[in-house]
Amino acid sequence: MTTIDEYVAGFAEEPGYLDHAAFGPVQTAVLEEQRVLGHIQEHMRFGAMETLDEQDARVRAVAARLVRRREDQVVSQTATTPGLLHTAFGLTGGVLVAADEYPSLPLALASAASATGGRVQPVVIESGAGWLTPELIRERLSDDVTAVALSLVDWRTGYLADLAAIRDVIGDRLLIVDAIQGFGVVDAPYEVADVVATGGQKWLHAGWGTGFVSFSDRALERVRPALSGPHGTTGWPSEVPTVRPGATAFSMSRVDPVSQARLAVSLERLTAVGVAAVQERVANRVDRVIAIADEFGLPVVSSRDLPERAGIVVLRPGAGRLTALSAALHNHGVTATARLGEVRVSVFASTTDETLGMFRDACVSYATMTA
């Protein structure tokens, strides 16, 4: 499997599905991997445990290639949030974070601040301040800020952060990235980030219970493992447990090997086709959604500029018209997310012409209802 068309053939979501930013329908190959590993767990023939044990190294190897880190700098997680919590509880000093971030980051930092007696200090950018551009971050930096935490792609607006420019702005401070809304559809320079946490249930289409977090050497030096469990320690049962070196220290218990296998096959397929090819196909679909929205006068409030967008298009119908748009989408079998007066449409490489046609038909109905 090397071409984008071959990659797309591995997806089977129903026509009308435009909600990949909420949940990515699980890939066919992922489900097959789950079936095979489940069969192994069902029978547990001789040698089965070795196969299950191999899944941790397997998923770390392919994840490391995608974030351009060593395998010992990557650890499996069950989702994005546990990786962010491990990181937050190990920080020291001020951490710049936006109030408008998806709750995983602000909540992790607030919990760490409370539990550590103020060793961790969230420095909050107020709600409504705007997209987290390098310029905005520069304005909010102070000598007390030791780390900057943000999303690669904003969950509400679809804004794609410029990680390279932000690295230039923040200097030697830690850069912590919640990558869940872009990983798999954005060919980002992950190597400039010190912590990258993501899950597999959205753009990777690997289902819930999958994820990983990676650390730079600088992060491993500065972030103190505070939530290590048996799987993140060594020495027992003959000695008092001590924290393992490297990223493995940031784990509490063993991750389900079937979940690791599901994520591994998803990442392997992504590596085979290349993230750039997926990003190009997604960009084409985004262009078409924007064109349909423009055709029917639906305001697009997410960025139209390619360097600032991923797979999310945010529409803001006029006052009192959200219900009409939501009804039109529902009546034409289009799945999208509606909240806070906006509709978030999220496309993927697997989004078909039929699905885009259904979206356009819904817009026709909306225009008729609001004429």
Short mmCIF file of C-alpha atoms in Angstrom, two decimals, residues 38 49 62 144 146 158 216 244 286 320 335 353 355:
data_model
loop_
_atom_site.label_atom_id
_atom_site.label_comp_id
_atom_site.label_asym_id
_atom_site.label_seq_id
_atom_site.Cartn_x
_atom_site.Cartn_y
_atom_site.Cartn_z
CA GLY A 38 -8.31 -10.98 20.07
CA MET A 49 2.39 -13.86 25.40
CA VAL A 62 6.40 3.59 14.17
CA ASP A 144 8.41 33.22 34.91
CA THR A 146 9.17 27.96 31.60
CA GLY A 158 -9.51 24.52 13.18
CA SER A 216 12.59 15.39 23.70
CA ARG A 244 12.77 3.69 34.68
CA VAL A 286 -11.51 21.45 2.66
CA GLY A 320 -31.27 32.29 14.75
CA THR A 335 -23.05 14.09 10.36
CA ASP A 353 -17.83 13.05 -3.79
CA THR A 355 -20.61 12.89 0.85
#
